[in-house]
PDB file of C-alpha atoms and ligand atoms in Angstrom:
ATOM      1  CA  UNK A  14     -30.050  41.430 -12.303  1.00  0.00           C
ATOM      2  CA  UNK A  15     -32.353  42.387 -14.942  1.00  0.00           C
ATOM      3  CA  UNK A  16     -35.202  40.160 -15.770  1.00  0.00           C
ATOM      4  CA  UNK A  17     -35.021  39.378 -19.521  1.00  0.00           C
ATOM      5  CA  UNK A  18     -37.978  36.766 -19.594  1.00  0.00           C
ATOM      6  CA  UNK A  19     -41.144  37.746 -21.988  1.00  0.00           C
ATOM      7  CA  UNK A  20     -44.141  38.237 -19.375  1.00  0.00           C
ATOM      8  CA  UNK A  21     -46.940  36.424 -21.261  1.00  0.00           C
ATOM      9  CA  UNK A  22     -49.991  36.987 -19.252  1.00  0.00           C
ATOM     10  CA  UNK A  23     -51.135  40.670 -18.200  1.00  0.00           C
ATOM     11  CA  UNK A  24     -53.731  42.296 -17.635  1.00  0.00           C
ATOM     12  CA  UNK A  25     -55.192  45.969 -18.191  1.00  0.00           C
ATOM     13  CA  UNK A  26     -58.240  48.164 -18.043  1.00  0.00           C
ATOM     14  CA  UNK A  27     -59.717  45.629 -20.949  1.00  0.00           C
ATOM     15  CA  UNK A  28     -60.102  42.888 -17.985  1.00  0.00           C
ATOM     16  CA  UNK A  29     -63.227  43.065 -16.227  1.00  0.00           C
ATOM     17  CA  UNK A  30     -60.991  42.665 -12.520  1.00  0.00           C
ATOM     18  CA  UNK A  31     -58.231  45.021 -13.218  1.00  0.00           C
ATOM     19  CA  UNK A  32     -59.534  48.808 -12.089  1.00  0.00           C
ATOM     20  CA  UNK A  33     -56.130  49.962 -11.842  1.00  0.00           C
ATOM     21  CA  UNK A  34     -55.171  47.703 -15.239  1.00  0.00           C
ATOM     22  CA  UNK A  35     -53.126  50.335 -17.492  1.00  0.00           C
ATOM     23  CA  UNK A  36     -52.199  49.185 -20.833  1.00  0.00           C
ATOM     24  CA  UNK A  37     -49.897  52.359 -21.848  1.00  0.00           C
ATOM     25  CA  UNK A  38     -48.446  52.053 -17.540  1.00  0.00           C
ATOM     26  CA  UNK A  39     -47.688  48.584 -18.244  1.00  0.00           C
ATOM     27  CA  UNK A  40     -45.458  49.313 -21.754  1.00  0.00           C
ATOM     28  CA  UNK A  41     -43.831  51.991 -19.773  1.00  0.00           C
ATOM     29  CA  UNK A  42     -42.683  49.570 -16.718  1.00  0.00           C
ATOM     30  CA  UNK A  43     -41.667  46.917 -19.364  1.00  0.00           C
ATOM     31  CA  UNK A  44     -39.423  49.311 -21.409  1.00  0.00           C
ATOM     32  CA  UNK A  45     -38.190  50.203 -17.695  1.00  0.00           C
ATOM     33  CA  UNK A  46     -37.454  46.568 -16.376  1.00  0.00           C
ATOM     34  CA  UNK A  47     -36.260  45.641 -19.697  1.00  0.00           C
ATOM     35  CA  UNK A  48     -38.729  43.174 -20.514  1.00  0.00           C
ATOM     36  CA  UNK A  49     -38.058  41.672 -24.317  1.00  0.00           C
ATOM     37  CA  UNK A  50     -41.839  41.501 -24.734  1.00  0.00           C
ATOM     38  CA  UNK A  51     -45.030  41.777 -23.296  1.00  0.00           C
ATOM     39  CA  UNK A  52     -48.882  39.988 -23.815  1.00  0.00           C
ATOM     40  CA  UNK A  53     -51.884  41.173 -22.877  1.00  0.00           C
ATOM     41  CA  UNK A  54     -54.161  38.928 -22.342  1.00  0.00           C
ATOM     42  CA  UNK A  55     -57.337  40.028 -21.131  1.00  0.00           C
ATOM     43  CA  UNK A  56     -60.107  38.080 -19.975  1.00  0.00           C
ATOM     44  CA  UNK A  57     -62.793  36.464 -22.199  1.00  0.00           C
ATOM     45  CA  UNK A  58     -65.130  34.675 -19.779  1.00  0.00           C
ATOM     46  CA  UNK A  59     -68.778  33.797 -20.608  1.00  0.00           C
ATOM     47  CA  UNK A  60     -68.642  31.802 -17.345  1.00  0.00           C
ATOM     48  CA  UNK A  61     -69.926  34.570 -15.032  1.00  0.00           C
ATOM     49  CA  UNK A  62     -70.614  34.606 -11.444  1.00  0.00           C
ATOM     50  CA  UNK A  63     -68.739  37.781 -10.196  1.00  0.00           C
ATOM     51  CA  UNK A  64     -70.552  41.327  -9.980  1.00  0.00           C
ATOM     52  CA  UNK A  65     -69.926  43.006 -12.685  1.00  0.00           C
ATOM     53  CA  UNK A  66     -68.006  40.457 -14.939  1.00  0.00           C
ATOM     54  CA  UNK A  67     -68.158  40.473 -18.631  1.00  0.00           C
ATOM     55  CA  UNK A  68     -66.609  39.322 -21.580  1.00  0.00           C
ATOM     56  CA  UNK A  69     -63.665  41.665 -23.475  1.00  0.00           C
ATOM     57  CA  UNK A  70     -64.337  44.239 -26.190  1.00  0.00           C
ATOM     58  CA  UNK A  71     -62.139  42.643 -28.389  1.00  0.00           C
ATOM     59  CA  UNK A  72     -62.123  45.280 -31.323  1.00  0.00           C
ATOM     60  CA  UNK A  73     -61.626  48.057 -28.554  1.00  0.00           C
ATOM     61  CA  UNK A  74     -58.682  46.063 -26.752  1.00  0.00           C
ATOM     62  CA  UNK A  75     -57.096  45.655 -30.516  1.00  0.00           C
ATOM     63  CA  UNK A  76     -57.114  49.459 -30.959  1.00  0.00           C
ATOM     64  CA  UNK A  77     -55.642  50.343 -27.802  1.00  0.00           C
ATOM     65  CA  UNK A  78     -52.936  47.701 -28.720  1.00  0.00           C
ATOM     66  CA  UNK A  79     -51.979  49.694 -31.584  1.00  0.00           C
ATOM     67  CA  UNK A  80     -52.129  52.564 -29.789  1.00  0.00           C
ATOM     68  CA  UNK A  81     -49.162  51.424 -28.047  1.00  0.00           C
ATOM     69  CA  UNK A  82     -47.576  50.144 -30.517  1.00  0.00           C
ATOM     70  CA  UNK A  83     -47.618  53.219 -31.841  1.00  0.00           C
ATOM     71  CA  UNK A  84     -46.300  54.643 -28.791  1.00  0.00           C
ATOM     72  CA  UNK A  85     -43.686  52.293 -27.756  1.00  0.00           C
ATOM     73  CA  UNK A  86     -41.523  51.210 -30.929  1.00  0.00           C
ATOM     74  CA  UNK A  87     -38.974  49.939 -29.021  1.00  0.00           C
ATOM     75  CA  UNK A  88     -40.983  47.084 -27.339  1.00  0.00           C
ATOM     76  CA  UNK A  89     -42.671  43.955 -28.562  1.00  0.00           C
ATOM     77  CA  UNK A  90     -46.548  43.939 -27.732  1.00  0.00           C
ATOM     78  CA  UNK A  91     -47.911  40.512 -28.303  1.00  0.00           C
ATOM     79  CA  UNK A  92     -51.928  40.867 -28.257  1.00  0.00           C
ATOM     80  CA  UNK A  93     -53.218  37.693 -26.126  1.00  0.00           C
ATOM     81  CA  UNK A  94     -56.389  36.151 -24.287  1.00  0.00           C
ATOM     82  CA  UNK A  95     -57.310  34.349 -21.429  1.00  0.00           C
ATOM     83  CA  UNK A  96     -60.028  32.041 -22.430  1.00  0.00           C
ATOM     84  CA  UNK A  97     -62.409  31.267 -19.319  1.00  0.00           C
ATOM     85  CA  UNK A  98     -63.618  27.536 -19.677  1.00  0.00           C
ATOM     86  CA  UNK A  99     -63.220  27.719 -23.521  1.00  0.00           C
ATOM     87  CA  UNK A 100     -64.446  24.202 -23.605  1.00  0.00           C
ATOM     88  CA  UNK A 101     -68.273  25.072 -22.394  1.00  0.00           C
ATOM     89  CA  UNK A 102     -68.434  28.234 -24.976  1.00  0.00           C
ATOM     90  CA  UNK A 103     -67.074  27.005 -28.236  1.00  0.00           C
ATOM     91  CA  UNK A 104     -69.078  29.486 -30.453  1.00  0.00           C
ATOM     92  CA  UNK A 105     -68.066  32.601 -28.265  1.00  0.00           C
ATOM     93  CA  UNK A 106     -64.483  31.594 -27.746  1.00  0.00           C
ATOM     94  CA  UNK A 107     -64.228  31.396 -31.531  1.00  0.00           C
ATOM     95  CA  UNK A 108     -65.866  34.571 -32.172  1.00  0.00           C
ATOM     96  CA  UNK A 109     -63.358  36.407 -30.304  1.00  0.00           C
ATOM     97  CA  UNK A 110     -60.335  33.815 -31.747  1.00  0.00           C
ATOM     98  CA  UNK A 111     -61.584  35.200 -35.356  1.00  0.00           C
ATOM     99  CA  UNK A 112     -61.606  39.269 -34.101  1.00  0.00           C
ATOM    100  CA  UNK A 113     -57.868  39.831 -34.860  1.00  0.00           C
ATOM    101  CA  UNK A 114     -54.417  37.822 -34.828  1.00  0.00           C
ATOM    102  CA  UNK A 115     -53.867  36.643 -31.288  1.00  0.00           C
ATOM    103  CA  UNK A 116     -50.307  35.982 -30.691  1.00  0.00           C
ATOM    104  CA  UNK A 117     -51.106  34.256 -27.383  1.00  0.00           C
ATOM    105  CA  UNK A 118     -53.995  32.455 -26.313  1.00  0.00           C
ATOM    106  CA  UNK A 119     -54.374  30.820 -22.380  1.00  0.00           C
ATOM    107  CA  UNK A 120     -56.687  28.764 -21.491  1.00  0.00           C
ATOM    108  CA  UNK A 121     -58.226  28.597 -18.206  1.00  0.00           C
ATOM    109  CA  UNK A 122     -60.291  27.261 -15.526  1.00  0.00           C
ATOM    110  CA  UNK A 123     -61.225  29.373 -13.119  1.00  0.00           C
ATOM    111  CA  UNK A 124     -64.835  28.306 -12.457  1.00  0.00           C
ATOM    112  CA  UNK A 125     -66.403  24.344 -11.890  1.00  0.00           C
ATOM    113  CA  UNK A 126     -70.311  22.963 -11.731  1.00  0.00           C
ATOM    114  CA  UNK A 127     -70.507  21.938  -8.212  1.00  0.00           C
ATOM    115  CA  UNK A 128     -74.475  20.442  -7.020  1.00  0.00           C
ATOM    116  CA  UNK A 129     -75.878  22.881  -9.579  1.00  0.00           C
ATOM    117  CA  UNK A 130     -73.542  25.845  -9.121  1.00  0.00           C
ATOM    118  CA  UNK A 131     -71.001  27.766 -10.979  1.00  0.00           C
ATOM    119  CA  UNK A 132     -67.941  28.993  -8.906  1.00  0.00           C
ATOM    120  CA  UNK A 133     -65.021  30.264  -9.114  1.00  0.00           C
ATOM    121  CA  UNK A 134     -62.152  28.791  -6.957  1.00  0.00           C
ATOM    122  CA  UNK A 135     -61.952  31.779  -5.143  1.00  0.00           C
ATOM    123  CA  UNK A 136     -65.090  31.322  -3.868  1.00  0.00           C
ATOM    124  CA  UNK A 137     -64.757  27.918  -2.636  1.00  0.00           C
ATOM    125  CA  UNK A 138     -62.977  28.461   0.558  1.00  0.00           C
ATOM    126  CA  UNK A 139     -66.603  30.753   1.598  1.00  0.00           C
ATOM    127  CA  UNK A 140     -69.071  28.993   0.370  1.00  0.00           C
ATOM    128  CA  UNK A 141     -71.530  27.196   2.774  1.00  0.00           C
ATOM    129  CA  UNK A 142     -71.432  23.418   2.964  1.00  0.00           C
ATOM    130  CA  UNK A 143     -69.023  23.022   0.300  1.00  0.00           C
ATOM    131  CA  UNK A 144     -66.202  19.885   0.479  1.00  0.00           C
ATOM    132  CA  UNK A 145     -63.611  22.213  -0.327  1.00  0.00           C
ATOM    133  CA  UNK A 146     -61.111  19.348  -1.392  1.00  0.00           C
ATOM    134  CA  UNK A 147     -63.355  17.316  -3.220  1.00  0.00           C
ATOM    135  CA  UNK A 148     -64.504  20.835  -5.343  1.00  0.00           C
ATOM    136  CA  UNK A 149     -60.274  20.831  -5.584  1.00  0.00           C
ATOM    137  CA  UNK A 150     -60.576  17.772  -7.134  1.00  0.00           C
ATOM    138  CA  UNK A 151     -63.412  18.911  -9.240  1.00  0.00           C
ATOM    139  CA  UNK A 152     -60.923  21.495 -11.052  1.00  0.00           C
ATOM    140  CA  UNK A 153     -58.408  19.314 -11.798  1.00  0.00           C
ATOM    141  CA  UNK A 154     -60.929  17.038 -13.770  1.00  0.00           C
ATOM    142  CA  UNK A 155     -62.805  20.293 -15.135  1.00  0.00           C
ATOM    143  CA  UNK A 156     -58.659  21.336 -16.445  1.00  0.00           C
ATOM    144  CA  UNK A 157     -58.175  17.705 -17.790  1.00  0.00           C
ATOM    145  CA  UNK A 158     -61.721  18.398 -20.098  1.00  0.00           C
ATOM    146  CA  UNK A 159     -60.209  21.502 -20.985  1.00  0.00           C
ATOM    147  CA  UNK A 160     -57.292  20.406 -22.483  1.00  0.00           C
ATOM    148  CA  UNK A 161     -58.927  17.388 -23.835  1.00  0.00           C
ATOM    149  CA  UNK A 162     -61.458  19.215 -25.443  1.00  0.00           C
ATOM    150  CA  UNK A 163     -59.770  20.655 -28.587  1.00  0.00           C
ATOM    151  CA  UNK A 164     -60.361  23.802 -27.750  1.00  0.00           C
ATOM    152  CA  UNK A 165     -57.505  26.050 -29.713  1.00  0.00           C
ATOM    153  CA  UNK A 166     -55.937  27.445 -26.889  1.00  0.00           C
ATOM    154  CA  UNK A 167     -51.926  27.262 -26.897  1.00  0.00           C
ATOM    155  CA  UNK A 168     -51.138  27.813 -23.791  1.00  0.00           C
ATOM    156  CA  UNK A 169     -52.127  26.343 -19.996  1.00  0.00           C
ATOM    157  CA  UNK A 170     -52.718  29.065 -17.546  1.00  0.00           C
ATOM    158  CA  UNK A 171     -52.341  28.358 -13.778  1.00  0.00           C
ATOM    159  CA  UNK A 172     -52.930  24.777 -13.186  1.00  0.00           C
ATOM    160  CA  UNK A 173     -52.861  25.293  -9.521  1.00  0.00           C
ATOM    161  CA  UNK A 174     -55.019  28.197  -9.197  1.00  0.00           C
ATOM    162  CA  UNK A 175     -57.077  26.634  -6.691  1.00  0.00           C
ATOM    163  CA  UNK A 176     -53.819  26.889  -4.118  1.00  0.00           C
ATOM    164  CA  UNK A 177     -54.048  30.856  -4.460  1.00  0.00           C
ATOM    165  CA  UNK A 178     -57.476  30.844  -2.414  1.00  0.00           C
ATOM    166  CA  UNK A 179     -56.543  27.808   0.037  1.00  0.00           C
ATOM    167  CA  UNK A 180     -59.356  27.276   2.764  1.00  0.00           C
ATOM    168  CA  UNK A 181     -57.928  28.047   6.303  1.00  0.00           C
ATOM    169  CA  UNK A 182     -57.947  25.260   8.235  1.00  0.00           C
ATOM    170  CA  UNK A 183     -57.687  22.567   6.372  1.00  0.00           C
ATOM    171  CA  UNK A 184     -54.097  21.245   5.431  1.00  0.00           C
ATOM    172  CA  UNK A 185     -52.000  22.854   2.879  1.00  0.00           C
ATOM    173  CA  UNK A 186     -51.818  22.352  -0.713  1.00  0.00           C
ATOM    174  CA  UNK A 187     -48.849  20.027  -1.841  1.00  0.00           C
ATOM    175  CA  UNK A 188     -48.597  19.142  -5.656  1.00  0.00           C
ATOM    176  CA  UNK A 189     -47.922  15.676  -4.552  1.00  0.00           C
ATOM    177  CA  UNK A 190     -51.527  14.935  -2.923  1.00  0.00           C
ATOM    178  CA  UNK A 191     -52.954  15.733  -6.517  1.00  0.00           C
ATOM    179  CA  UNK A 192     -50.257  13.472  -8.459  1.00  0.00           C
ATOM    180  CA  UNK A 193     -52.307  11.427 -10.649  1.00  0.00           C
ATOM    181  CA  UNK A 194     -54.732  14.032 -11.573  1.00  0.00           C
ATOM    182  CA  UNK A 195     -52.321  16.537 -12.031  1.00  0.00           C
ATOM    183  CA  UNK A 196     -49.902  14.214 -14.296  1.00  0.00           C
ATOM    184  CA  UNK A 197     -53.240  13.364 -16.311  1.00  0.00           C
ATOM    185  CA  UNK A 198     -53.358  16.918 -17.310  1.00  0.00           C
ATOM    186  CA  UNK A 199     -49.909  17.071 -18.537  1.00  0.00           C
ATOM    187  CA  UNK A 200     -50.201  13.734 -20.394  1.00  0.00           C
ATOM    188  CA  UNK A 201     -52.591  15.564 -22.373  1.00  0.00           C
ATOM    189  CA  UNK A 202     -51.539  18.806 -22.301  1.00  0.00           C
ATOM    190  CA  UNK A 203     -48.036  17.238 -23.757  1.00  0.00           C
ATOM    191  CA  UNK A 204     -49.670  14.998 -26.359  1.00  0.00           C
ATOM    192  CA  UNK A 205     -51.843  18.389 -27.790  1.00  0.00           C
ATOM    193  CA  UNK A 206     -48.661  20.458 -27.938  1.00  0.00           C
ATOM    194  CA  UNK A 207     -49.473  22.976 -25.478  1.00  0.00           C
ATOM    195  CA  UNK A 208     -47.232  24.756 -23.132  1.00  0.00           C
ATOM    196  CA  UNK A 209     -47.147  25.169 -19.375  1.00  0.00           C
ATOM    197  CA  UNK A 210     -47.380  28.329 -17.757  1.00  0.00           C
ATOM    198  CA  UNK A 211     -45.688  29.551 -14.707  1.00  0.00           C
ATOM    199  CA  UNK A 212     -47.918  32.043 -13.257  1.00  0.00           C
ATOM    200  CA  UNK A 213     -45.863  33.952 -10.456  1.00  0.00           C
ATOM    201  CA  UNK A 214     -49.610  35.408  -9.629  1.00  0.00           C
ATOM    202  CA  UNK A 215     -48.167  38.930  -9.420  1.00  0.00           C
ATOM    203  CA  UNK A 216     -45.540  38.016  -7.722  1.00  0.00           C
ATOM    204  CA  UNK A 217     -46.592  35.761  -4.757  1.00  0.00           C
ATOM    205  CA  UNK A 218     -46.225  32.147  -5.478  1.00  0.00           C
ATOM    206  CA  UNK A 219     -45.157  29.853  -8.243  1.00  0.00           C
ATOM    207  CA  UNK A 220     -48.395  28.396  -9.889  1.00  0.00           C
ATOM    208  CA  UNK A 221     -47.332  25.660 -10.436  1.00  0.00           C
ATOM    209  CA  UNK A 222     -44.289  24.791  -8.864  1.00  0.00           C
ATOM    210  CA  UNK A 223     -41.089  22.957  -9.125  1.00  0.00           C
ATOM    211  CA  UNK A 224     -42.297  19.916  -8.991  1.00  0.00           C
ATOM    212  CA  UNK A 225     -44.982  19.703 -11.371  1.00  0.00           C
ATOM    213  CA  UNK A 226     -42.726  21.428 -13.850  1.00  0.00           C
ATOM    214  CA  UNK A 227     -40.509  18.433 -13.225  1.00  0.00           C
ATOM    215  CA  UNK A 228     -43.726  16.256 -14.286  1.00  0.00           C
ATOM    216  CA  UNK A 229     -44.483  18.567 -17.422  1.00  0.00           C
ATOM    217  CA  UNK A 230     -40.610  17.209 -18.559  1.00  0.00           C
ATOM    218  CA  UNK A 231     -41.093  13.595 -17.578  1.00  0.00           C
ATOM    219  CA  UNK A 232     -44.391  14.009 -19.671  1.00  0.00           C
ATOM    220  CA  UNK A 233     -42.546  15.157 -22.765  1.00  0.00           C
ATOM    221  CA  UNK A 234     -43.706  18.924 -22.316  1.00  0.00           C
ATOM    222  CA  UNK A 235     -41.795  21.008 -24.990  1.00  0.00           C
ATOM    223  CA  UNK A 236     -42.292  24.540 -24.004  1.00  0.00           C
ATOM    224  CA  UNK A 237     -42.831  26.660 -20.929  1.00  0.00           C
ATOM    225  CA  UNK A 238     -43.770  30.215 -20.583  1.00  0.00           C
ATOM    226  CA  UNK A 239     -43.612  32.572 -17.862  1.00  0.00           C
ATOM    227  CA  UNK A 240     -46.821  35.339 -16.801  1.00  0.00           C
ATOM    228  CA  UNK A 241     -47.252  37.295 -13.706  1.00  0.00           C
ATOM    229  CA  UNK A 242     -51.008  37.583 -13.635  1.00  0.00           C
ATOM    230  CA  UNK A 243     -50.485  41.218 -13.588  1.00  0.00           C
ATOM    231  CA  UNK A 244     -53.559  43.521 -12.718  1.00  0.00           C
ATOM    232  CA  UNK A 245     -51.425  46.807 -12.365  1.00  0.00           C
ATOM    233  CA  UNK A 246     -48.734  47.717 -14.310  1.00  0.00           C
ATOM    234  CA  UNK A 247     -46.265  47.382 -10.993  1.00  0.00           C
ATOM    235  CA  UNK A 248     -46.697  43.758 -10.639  1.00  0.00           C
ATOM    236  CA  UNK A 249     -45.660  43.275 -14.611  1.00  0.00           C
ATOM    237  CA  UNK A 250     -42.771  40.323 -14.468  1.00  0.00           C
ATOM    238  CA  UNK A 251     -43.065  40.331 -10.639  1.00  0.00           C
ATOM    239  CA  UNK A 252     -41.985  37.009  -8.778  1.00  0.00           C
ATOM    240  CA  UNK A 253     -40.132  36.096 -12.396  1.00  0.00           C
ATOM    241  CA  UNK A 254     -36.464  35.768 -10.803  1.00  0.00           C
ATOM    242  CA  UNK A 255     -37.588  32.992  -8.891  1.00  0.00           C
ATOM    243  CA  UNK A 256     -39.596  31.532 -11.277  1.00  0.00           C
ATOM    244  CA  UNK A 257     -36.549  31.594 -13.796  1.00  0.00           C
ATOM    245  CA  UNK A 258     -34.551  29.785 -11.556  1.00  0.00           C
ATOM    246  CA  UNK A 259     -37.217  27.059 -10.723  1.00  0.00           C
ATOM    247  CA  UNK A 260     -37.452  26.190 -14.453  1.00  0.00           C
ATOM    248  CA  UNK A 261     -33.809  26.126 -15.426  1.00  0.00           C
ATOM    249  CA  UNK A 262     -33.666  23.634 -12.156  1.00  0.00           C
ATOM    250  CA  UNK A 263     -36.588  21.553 -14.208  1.00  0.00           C
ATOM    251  CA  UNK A 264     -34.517  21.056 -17.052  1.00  0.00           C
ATOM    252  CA  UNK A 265     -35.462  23.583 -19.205  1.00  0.00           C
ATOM    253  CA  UNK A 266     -33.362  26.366 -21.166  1.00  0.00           C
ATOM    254  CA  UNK A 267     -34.512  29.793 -22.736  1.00  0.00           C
ATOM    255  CA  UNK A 268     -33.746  29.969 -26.511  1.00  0.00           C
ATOM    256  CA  UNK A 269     -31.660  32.239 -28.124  1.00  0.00           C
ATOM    257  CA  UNK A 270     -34.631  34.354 -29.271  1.00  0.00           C
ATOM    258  CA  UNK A 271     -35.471  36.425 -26.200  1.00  0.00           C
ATOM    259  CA  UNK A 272     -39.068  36.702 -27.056  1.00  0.00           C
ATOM    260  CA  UNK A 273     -39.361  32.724 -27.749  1.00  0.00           C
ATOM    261  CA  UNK A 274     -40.784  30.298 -25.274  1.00  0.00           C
ATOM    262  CA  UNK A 275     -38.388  28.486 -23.134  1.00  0.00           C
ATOM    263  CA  UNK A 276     -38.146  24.654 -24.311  1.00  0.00           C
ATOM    264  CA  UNK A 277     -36.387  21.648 -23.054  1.00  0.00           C
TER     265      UNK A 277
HETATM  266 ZN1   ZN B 321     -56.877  33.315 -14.729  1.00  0.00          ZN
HETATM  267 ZN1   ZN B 322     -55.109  36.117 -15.789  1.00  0.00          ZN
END
């Protein structure tokens, strides 16, 4: 079955973590899997607390996006961001929000203050002495600021990301044990018109699941869109059958227009 779903959040050599990111690869294995579209949405962190992490070149990224355009006629090439904690860099998210039209913008959390340091999620499950659920906790309220800040992102990127670097050891995530937090972020997100993003993070697990997607509807959430996370052009769309399914199963429907968003 072909997958026929835009994928709305990839990544390529203009994102600091994706050495094997290929922006011309990743046309090539969309026009192959017959994707109806494609966003690349590189990373624009300020936050920084990885070796070697920087913000994107936005005016480079924007040529190479032409490039392809030039190259590939035949497929859509949305340009895109992933904004890292917009809310705590106003001034240099809307520098690079003025470089060029964006068609999509994410916003993120990846990173939370915790005792007087920055981390990432994926470095909670290492670092020494930390409460590991009460830093989970910690995101969820650092993703509620986010979306309550005003911060012009449109879309919600991995609500769950926290779940993709789970501590051993201690009991596994379920979306119910973060219920009230979790539906206080799609409250919001529903009364600022954003949409919810099911990240199939390249193809391993739905972020988030069923049952927050459920939630989104109850909340009055309009819109969902679907992104792989991809760092490598072979993990564009990947994990997307599933993820399909799951939504249809929450109640929503894709529209006629195979590059729109799927709404209830
Ligand atoms: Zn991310
Ligand atoms: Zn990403």
């Amino acid at each position: 079955m072909p997958v026929l779903v835009p994928d709305y959040h990839v990544h390529t050599e203009w994102s600091w973590d994706a050495p094997r990111g290929d922006m011309e690869r990743s046309c090539e294995r969309a026009l192959e899997i017959g994707l109806p579209a494609i966003a690349f949405t590189e990373h624009a962190d300020w936050a920084l607390v990885h070796k070697g992490q920087h913000s994107v070149d936005i005016a480079g990224y924007f040529e190479a996006v032409e490039r392809c355009r030039a190259k590939f006629k035949n497929l859509k090439i949305q340009t895109g961001v992933e904004l890292g904690e917009p809310h705590w860099y106003p001034s240099e998210t809307a520098d690079v929000l003025s470089a060029g039209p964006l068609d999509r913008v994410l916003g993120s959390i990846h990173c939370v203050r915790l005792g007087g340091d920055m981390l990432d999620a994926s470095q909670f499950r290492s670092h020494e002495g930390l409460d590991f659920l009460s830093a989970v906790r910690e995101y969820f309220r650092e993703t509620l600021a986010m979306v309550e800040s005003g911060q012009p992102f449109e879309t919600l990127a991995h609500l769950d990301y926290p779940k993709r670097y789970w501590r051993e050891g201690v009991a596994p995530y379920r979306e119910q044990d973060y219920e009230e937090p979790i539906r206080a972020i799609l409250a919001a997100a529903a009364r600022t018109g954003r949409v919810l993003e099911v990240n199939t993070t390249r193809g391993n697990t739905l972020c988030p699941d069923l049952r927050v997607v459920r939630w989104w509807r109850e909340a009055g959430g309009q819109a969902v869109s679907f992104g792989s996370d991809a760092h490598q052009p072979d993990r564009v769309a990947a994990g997307f059958e599933v993820a399909v399914q799951m939504v249809e199963s929450a109640g929503f429907k894709p529209s006629p227009e195979p590059t729109a968003l799927w709404r209830r």
